[in-house]
Amino acid sequence: MSELLRIAGLTITPAAMPERLLVNNVSFALDVGKTTCIVGESGSGKSLTALAVMGLLPTALKRQSGSISFQGSELTVCSPAQMRDVRGKRIGMIFQEPMTSLNPVLNIGYQIGESLAVHLGLSGKALKTRVAALLEQVGIPSERVSSYPDELSGGQRQRVMIAMSIACEPSMLIADEPTTALDVTVQAQILALLSELKQRMNMGMLFITHDFGVVADIADDVVVMFRGEVVESGTVADVLGNPQHPYTRALLDCVPDADGKKTLKPIDYAWLKEVA
Amino acid sequence: MSEPLIVARNLVKIYKQRSGRFGFGSTAIRALDDVSVEVKPGSTLAVVGESGSGKSTLARCLLQLQPLNGGQVEFEGRDLARLSGEELRAARRRLQMVFQDPFASLNPRMKVGEIVGEGLLIHRLGNAAERREKVVRMLQNVGLDASDMEKYPHEFSGGQRQRIGIARALILEPRLVVCDEPVSALDVSIQAQILLLLKKLQQEMALSYLFISHDLRVVRHMADEIVVMRHGRVVEQGGVEQIYREPQQEYTRNLLNSIPGQHRLAH
């Protein structure tokens, strides 16, 4: 299996407070055509890790150390211009809020076409044809090409986001909680769409979520983060079926199951501090 | 079987939405279309459905926070719409609500002690010392500390704020508490804490809950009975076991099938 992304020893702190480790020595890898899920609570550093891969860390934060190697090239030494070429073209991105990630005054066809024009230099008829094909690919009738975001439902907007992110056929897709704001039935559709596209285009997917149900459905590998550190990582079967770290076990114990048989157990952080 | 605590019969709520060019036209949306539900004392009725199904409208209409276009709500055997303002205020003491967003639902300028104790003041219950003592006991009951009375909401995490919201609702010793998505803004570990707290308090205080949620895993843990809503209508209702095991309607089956963690999509 060939490696698509390798993160090694990634450490992120506020620029002004280098002793506050927001992301602490994080390492993991993602193979071509596979899905790695990063799971954790809010503040665990999962989104920062993804932002660092894309070179989009807020300016108040600083990557203190660590390497991010994508398709064999080191992203941390890339110039801003080189990163712009990577983002959107070789790495696609989807965010949580389909309401706020789209520009309300531009129609969806324009927004999907933008990266094709910028990265691949498409224009005119070729651009139109490609945008129409992308819309159909994500399950939106191509007649909707001149619709504005406010004319679409949440699920459709997320489909538009997906069409934008896969427009240039990236080899990796980073999805940060892409279904959290959606209804459960729509979530199921979007997850199915992402899996299908991933397989058809042989994309690697870095998928950030806090929902173990989603992890069980789509992940090949899982990285569990807690307070900026990776506490456990492995295949989905190992991490969910036979969790080794007390935090992973505790986190799994708080997830309600669909059968209602499980006794919920909140995390005892004081206890965790002692054992972990 | 004991008498239901609250009975809603054939509720209809119509919203007018501006439509057409420049919004001069108007379209009627039936947010509640002939909805009937009841909650038994000490039990939890969960209302599930997708966004726009009318579940939050149902909650607001039950509490008479919004006027109905049709139907009636009977609480403890009395028609709420027929109560005078004074009587309705008195009934509200026993009908409380816990909101979804623990950040938006607490006044940032009030101290926690004031927020939790305000209901006692409004309903003129006890003197200052008694009120204070009640607030302290309630805070302890929801897992907070007496010293938290002097703090402001921004000093607390999301889970702690939700505890404050619960204390505010329960200090009046209500009989029915409407919980509108009380854990959907919280991390899964905090969510478990709050769910267990709600269950504990239900037992201690003999509460009935109307529990609104879109998370069918959470509902499975909380509910005794379930109402499935779609487009303002009740699609299906019944005992939680029965609905999860043998859903009768295609829509309910589809909802249950969409719960993540059941179908491997990766290969």
XYZ file of C-alpha atoms in Angstrom:
543
model
C 0.000 0.000 0.000
C 1.469 3.326 -0.950
C 1.501 6.219 1.420
C -0.322 9.448 0.565
C 0.178 11.561 3.659
C 2.540 11.252 6.592
C 2.453 13.540 9.572
C 5.371 13.176 11.963
C 5.937 14.922 15.272
C 3.525 17.768 14.522
C 3.418 20.301 17.363
C 1.304 23.456 17.293
C 1.194 26.196 19.930
C -0.023 29.778 20.131
C 2.778 31.921 18.693
C 2.895 33.932 21.898
C 2.761 30.927 24.251
C 5.062 28.200 22.960
C 4.613 26.202 26.178
C 0.880 25.632 25.496
C 0.787 22.517 23.359
C -2.465 22.613 21.361
C -1.231 19.797 19.154
C 1.540 17.769 20.725
C 3.839 15.494 18.755
C 1.140 14.081 16.488
C 2.130 11.394 13.992
C 0.067 9.221 11.681
C -0.169 8.220 8.034
C -2.879 7.925 5.386
C -2.622 5.495 2.480
C -3.792 6.058 -1.075
C -7.520 5.373 -1.436
C -8.074 4.903 2.307
C -10.012 6.793 4.943
C -8.460 7.854 8.217
C -10.813 9.286 10.816
C -9.548 11.622 13.512
C -11.868 11.391 16.525
C -11.873 13.482 19.649
C -13.799 16.003 21.719
C -13.776 19.714 21.073
C -10.375 21.135 21.914
C -8.586 17.858 21.223
C -6.645 19.363 18.315
C -8.266 17.409 15.505
C -9.270 20.417 13.415
C -5.929 22.159 13.996
C -4.148 19.083 12.677
C -6.213 19.246 9.488
C -5.693 22.995 9.121
C -1.951 22.483 9.486
C -1.976 19.969 6.625
C -3.630 22.534 4.401
C -1.302 25.300 5.593
C -4.272 27.262 6.873
C -3.401 27.642 10.553
C -4.635 30.922 12.044
C -1.783 33.460 12.182
C -1.877 33.501 15.986
C -0.796 29.857 15.994
C 2.552 28.426 15.052
C 3.730 25.020 13.926
C 6.688 24.582 16.257
C 7.959 21.351 14.792
C 7.029 18.323 12.768
C 6.825 17.363 9.151
C 3.851 16.943 6.837
C 4.722 14.936 3.774
C 2.136 14.632 1.002
C 2.804 12.422 -2.026
C 6.442 12.468 -1.064
C 6.853 16.232 -0.943
C 7.245 18.186 2.277
C 4.380 20.680 2.642
C 5.881 22.594 5.555
C 8.632 24.067 3.358
C 6.286 25.104 0.544
C 5.907 28.790 -0.263
C 2.403 30.300 0.001
C 2.184 30.219 -3.807
C 3.091 26.524 -3.890
C 0.530 25.797 -1.155
C -2.162 27.568 -3.168
C -1.406 25.177 -5.965
C -1.726 22.177 -3.646
C -4.933 23.337 -1.981
C -7.999 22.801 -4.090
C -6.053 20.961 -6.761
C -4.281 18.095 -5.038
C -6.031 18.386 -1.685
C -9.773 19.054 -1.575
C -11.498 20.377 1.517
C -15.013 20.273 2.954
C -16.057 22.040 6.109
C -18.812 21.577 8.643
C -21.089 24.495 7.870
C -22.483 24.288 4.357
C -24.413 27.476 5.122
C -21.411 29.664 5.768
C -18.845 28.085 3.453
C -20.623 29.149 0.274
C -20.752 32.701 -1.040
C -24.410 33.799 -0.967
C -24.136 36.284 -3.862
C -22.600 33.910 -6.408
C -24.468 31.083 -8.081
C -23.310 27.559 -7.402
C -22.128 26.952 -10.951
C -19.720 29.879 -10.670
C -18.436 28.684 -7.318
C -17.834 25.145 -8.537
C -16.196 26.437 -11.720
C -13.865 28.816 -9.943
C -11.254 26.261 -8.947
C -11.416 24.644 -12.390
C -10.654 28.016 -13.959
C -7.899 28.836 -11.488
C -6.148 25.488 -11.316
C -6.828 23.895 -14.696
C -7.379 26.997 -16.821
C -10.747 25.773 -18.084
C -13.114 28.305 -19.613
C -16.155 28.619 -21.858
C -17.882 25.471 -23.001
C -15.336 23.076 -21.470
C -15.851 24.690 -18.064
C -19.638 24.560 -18.381
C -19.628 20.899 -19.356
C -17.335 19.967 -16.483
C -19.442 21.880 -13.905
C -22.600 20.178 -15.156
C -20.914 16.780 -14.898
C -19.750 17.528 -11.359
C -23.252 18.533 -10.262
C -24.675 15.305 -11.644
C -21.884 13.392 -9.930
C -22.919 14.700 -6.509
C -26.592 14.104 -7.217
C -27.825 17.591 -8.092
C -29.637 18.026 -11.435
C -27.402 20.132 -13.713
C -30.291 22.542 -14.388
C -29.632 23.894 -10.911
C -26.330 25.343 -12.067
C -27.555 28.950 -11.770
C -29.191 28.451 -8.359
C -27.964 30.467 -5.417
C -27.037 28.836 -2.098
C -30.169 30.117 -0.326
C -32.317 28.200 -2.812
C -30.785 24.893 -1.711
C -31.323 22.723 1.353
C -28.510 22.005 3.806
C -27.830 18.623 2.249
C -27.739 20.081 -1.263
C -25.346 22.798 -0.151
C -23.055 20.167 1.272
C -23.272 18.368 -2.081
C -22.205 21.611 -3.768
C -19.277 21.841 -1.347
C -18.325 18.292 -2.280
C -18.564 19.098 -5.998
C -16.240 22.069 -5.418
C -13.765 20.009 -3.447
C -13.497 17.196 -5.992
C -13.571 19.471 -9.055
C -9.857 19.139 -9.779
C -9.811 15.433 -8.893
C -7.587 15.799 -5.843
C -5.759 12.764 -4.511
C -6.786 13.627 -0.963
C -9.950 15.010 0.572
C -9.973 16.614 3.995
C -13.456 16.644 5.512
C -13.912 18.428 8.839
C -17.196 17.286 10.430
C -18.978 17.491 7.061
C -22.220 15.921 8.286
C -22.511 17.291 11.810
C -24.975 20.033 10.861
C -27.173 17.712 8.799
C -30.233 15.628 9.540
C -29.570 11.961 10.117
C -31.087 10.773 6.814
C -29.181 13.438 4.877
C -26.034 12.508 6.786
C -26.407 8.915 5.632
C -26.745 10.081 2.009
C -23.701 12.350 2.207
C -21.564 9.634 3.807
C -22.590 7.212 1.079
C -21.774 9.804 -1.595
C -18.348 10.515 -0.114
C -17.511 6.812 0.098
C -18.596 6.242 -3.471
C -16.584 9.197 -4.821
C -13.573 8.219 -2.763
C -13.627 4.761 -4.245
C -14.281 5.843 -7.806
C -11.532 8.484 -7.748
C -9.188 6.493 -5.521
C -8.889 9.445 -3.143
C -7.462 9.277 0.326
C -9.778 10.836 2.874
C -8.850 12.520 6.140
C -12.157 12.672 7.962
C -12.639 14.544 11.205
C -15.580 13.619 13.385
C -16.676 13.208 16.966
C -19.215 10.514 16.109
C -18.103 6.913 16.570
C -21.074 5.719 14.550
C -19.744 7.623 11.544
C -16.273 6.234 12.219
C -17.587 2.682 12.230
C -19.270 3.286 8.877
C -16.494 4.908 6.873
C -13.052 4.571 8.464
C -10.248 2.227 7.500
C -7.979 3.652 10.180
C -8.713 5.681 13.289
C -6.665 8.240 15.188
C -8.005 9.127 18.646
C -6.920 12.518 19.945
C -7.158 13.842 23.502
C -5.880 17.217 24.661
C -3.647 17.657 21.650
C -2.115 14.188 21.679
C -2.746 11.002 19.772
C -3.670 8.514 22.492
C -4.396 5.610 20.184
C -4.372 4.785 16.506
C -4.917 1.695 14.404
C -7.372 -0.029 12.135
C -11.049 0.656 12.756
C -11.596 -2.947 13.848
C -8.812 -2.736 16.424
C -9.629 0.684 17.851
C -13.402 0.222 18.067
C -13.378 -3.517 18.730
C -10.475 -3.737 21.132
C -9.580 -0.269 22.420
C -6.328 -0.208 24.365
C -6.152 3.274 25.814
C -8.352 4.149 28.825
C -9.479 7.358 27.119
C -10.673 5.525 24.002
C -12.581 3.071 26.186
C -14.089 5.895 28.239
C -15.097 7.828 25.134
C -16.748 4.744 23.645
C -18.628 4.252 26.928
C -20.393 7.613 26.561
C -21.803 6.940 23.126
C -25.429 5.864 23.249
C -26.153 2.833 21.066
C -29.120 2.315 18.788
C -30.352 -0.679 20.814
C -30.476 1.177 24.112
C -28.805 -1.759 25.866
C -25.643 -0.007 26.878
C -25.273 1.730 30.229
C -23.943 5.197 29.592
C -20.866 6.144 31.549
C -19.564 9.697 31.496
C -15.823 10.219 31.420
C -14.194 10.571 34.808
C -11.425 12.997 33.888
C -9.793 12.867 37.329
C -9.502 9.099 37.074
C -8.214 9.420 33.536
C -5.472 11.741 34.681
C -4.223 9.060 37.043
C -4.269 6.138 34.639
C -3.250 7.888 31.436
C -52.894 3.361 33.762
C -52.643 6.780 35.368
C -54.212 9.877 33.861
C -51.963 11.682 31.398
C -50.349 14.847 32.730
C -50.688 16.776 29.529
C -52.864 16.012 26.539
C -52.674 17.811 23.219
C -55.564 17.234 20.863
C -55.607 17.954 17.149
C -53.142 20.830 17.319
C -52.904 23.018 14.239
C -50.370 25.777 13.806
C -50.092 27.721 10.575
C -47.215 30.019 9.742
C -47.570 32.537 6.975
C -44.497 32.839 4.847
C -43.975 35.701 2.473
C -43.451 34.470 -1.043
C -43.543 35.486 -4.658
C -41.904 38.493 -6.209
C -40.756 40.979 -3.545
C -42.583 38.940 -0.930
C -46.016 40.339 -1.706
C -47.633 36.945 -1.868
C -48.036 34.675 1.104
C -47.970 30.936 1.532
C -49.429 29.121 4.516
C -47.227 26.457 6.055
C -48.882 23.961 8.325
C -46.188 23.565 10.972
C -48.537 21.415 13.030
C -51.234 19.548 11.195
C -53.667 17.721 13.450
C -51.117 16.627 16.050
C -52.273 14.750 19.136
C -49.898 13.602 21.869
C -49.982 12.916 25.573
C -47.401 12.581 28.318
C -47.939 10.337 31.315
C -46.751 11.331 34.785
C -43.120 10.396 35.439
C -42.454 9.250 31.902
C -40.582 10.586 28.899
C -42.161 11.214 25.553
C -39.604 11.807 22.821
C -40.459 13.741 19.698
C -38.204 12.855 16.789
C -38.047 14.097 13.247
C -35.870 15.993 10.826
C -35.447 19.743 10.820
C -38.671 21.395 9.750
C -40.821 18.521 10.963
C -42.542 20.727 13.546
C -41.075 19.274 16.733
C -39.958 22.584 18.236
C -43.234 24.223 17.215
C -45.038 21.470 19.081
C -43.010 22.232 22.204
C -43.712 25.946 22.059
C -47.402 25.428 21.396
C -47.715 22.985 24.302
C -46.349 25.639 26.648
C -48.649 28.285 25.110
C -45.628 30.284 24.072
C -47.233 30.526 20.655
C -50.933 30.800 19.902
C -52.523 27.807 18.198
C -54.740 27.938 15.142
C -56.667 24.924 16.285
C -56.821 22.172 18.847
C -56.478 22.212 22.582
C -53.895 21.537 25.269
C -55.061 20.124 28.566
C -52.619 20.205 31.479
C -53.579 18.571 34.763
C -57.108 18.354 33.423
C -57.504 22.035 32.525
C -57.587 23.649 29.092
C -54.576 25.957 29.025
C -56.112 28.311 26.448
C -59.001 29.069 28.778
C -56.894 30.027 31.752
C -56.659 33.684 32.679
C -53.242 35.344 32.502
C -52.814 34.901 36.222
C -53.800 31.223 36.133
C -51.573 30.560 33.130
C -48.598 32.079 34.923
C -49.317 29.832 37.870
C -49.535 26.798 35.582
C -46.240 27.741 33.928
C -44.507 27.110 37.206
C -45.233 23.460 36.662
C -44.380 23.577 32.941
C -40.731 24.372 32.420
C -38.301 24.255 29.531
C -34.634 23.429 28.952
C -33.189 24.888 25.777
C -30.760 23.645 23.173
C -28.126 26.342 23.171
C -26.539 26.750 26.592
C -24.747 29.853 25.327
C -27.775 31.768 24.050
C -30.263 30.806 26.738
C -28.529 32.343 29.772
C -28.443 36.105 30.312
C -24.742 37.037 30.294
C -25.313 39.974 32.645
C -26.921 37.954 35.415
C -25.118 35.940 38.032
C -25.883 32.238 38.159
C -27.630 32.666 41.518
C -29.946 35.266 39.994
C -30.616 33.171 36.889
C -31.524 30.085 38.882
C -33.437 32.012 41.553
C -35.386 34.311 39.238
C -38.303 31.917 38.925
C -38.736 31.838 42.695
C -38.808 35.625 42.727
C -41.366 35.829 39.931
C -43.642 33.316 41.586
C -43.025 34.957 44.996
C -41.883 31.769 46.675
C -40.187 32.081 50.047
C -38.172 34.925 51.546
C -34.644 35.852 50.529
C -32.971 33.378 52.870
C -35.214 30.522 51.806
C -34.715 31.325 48.138
C -30.977 31.390 48.587
C -31.017 28.071 50.333
C -33.136 26.566 47.544
C -30.787 27.851 44.863
C -27.802 26.343 46.677
C -29.527 22.999 47.011
C -30.611 23.014 43.355
C -27.108 23.880 42.167
C -25.707 21.007 44.194
C -28.391 18.739 42.798
C -27.248 19.399 39.243
C -23.597 18.916 40.153
C -22.560 22.539 40.622
C -21.243 24.271 43.702
C -22.783 26.847 46.053
C -19.913 29.182 45.256
C -20.991 29.165 41.589
C -23.886 31.462 42.539
C -21.667 34.510 42.350
C -20.251 33.687 38.914
C -21.429 34.740 35.468
C -22.407 32.312 32.676
C -19.267 32.992 30.611
C -17.173 31.440 33.372
C -18.677 28.039 32.641
C -18.219 25.381 29.950
C -21.088 24.303 27.688
C -21.942 21.296 29.849
C -21.930 23.338 33.051
C -24.143 25.969 31.426
C -26.612 23.289 30.494
C -26.618 22.286 34.183
C -27.465 25.887 35.056
C -30.322 25.808 32.540
C -31.594 22.589 34.108
C -31.354 24.052 37.629
C -33.333 27.100 36.491
C -36.082 24.883 35.092
C -36.264 22.513 38.041
C -36.103 24.927 40.963
C -39.830 25.573 40.590
C -40.498 21.870 41.033
C -42.303 21.518 37.724
C -44.238 18.467 36.681
C -43.469 18.647 32.991
C -40.139 19.727 31.550
C -39.845 20.286 27.828
C -36.256 19.594 26.758
C -35.629 20.937 23.260
C -32.474 19.231 21.947
C -30.798 19.594 25.355
C -27.596 17.760 24.430
C -27.130 18.324 20.725
C -24.706 21.218 21.238
C -22.519 19.210 23.618
C -19.532 16.905 23.219
C -20.373 13.231 23.477
C -18.742 12.825 26.907
C -20.623 15.837 28.286
C -23.771 14.615 26.579
C -23.616 11.394 28.597
C -23.271 13.390 31.839
C -26.296 15.532 31.074
C -28.451 12.584 29.982
C -27.653 10.733 33.199
C -28.355 13.886 35.223
C -31.753 14.305 33.546
C -32.594 10.682 34.329
C -31.500 11.008 37.951
C -33.550 14.159 38.455
C -36.556 12.580 36.786
C -36.547 9.846 39.408
C -35.879 12.124 42.356
C -38.477 14.711 41.412
C -41.036 12.517 39.604
C -40.700 14.611 36.452
C -42.270 14.049 33.072
C -40.207 14.987 30.063
C -41.144 15.969 26.578
C -37.789 15.284 24.980
C -37.144 16.709 21.543
C -34.212 15.281 19.647
C -33.021 14.404 16.211
C -30.534 11.873 17.602
C -32.180 8.491 17.619
C -29.449 6.933 19.727
C -30.034 9.471 22.483
C -33.790 9.011 22.228
C -33.437 5.253 22.602
C -31.821 5.841 25.984
C -34.208 8.464 27.273
C -37.686 7.739 26.004
C -40.549 5.591 27.209
C -42.677 6.579 24.263
C -41.933 8.137 20.906
C -43.707 10.367 18.440
C -42.220 10.465 14.946
C -43.045 13.685 13.110
C -42.700 14.736 9.502
C -43.950 17.875 7.739
C -46.010 18.851 10.783
C -47.774 15.510 11.068
C -47.418 12.547 13.359
C -46.157 9.680 11.233
C -46.085 7.067 13.955
C -46.225 6.853 17.722
C -45.868 4.173 20.347
C -43.629 2.576 22.958
C -39.903 2.952 22.398
C -39.224 -0.805 22.236
C -41.987 -1.371 19.762
C -41.023 1.462 17.421
C -37.341 0.552 17.330
C -38.050 -3.110 16.893
C -41.002 -3.015 14.534
C -41.377 0.366 12.885
C -44.612 0.352 10.926
C -43.978 3.273 8.627
C -41.471 3.509 5.787
C -40.375 6.926 7.059
C -39.576 5.621 10.532
C -37.667 2.688 9.052
C -35.675 5.109 6.944
C -34.832 7.240 10.000
C -33.726 4.222 12.022
C -31.699 2.926 9.106
C -29.857 6.217 8.888
C -28.407 5.970 12.394
C -24.672 5.877 11.788
C -22.669 2.855 12.855
C -24.826 0.194 11.216
C -23.579 -0.016 7.651
C -19.968 -0.365 6.610
C -19.369 1.969 3.685
C -15.596 1.493 3.501
C -14.146 -1.490 1.699
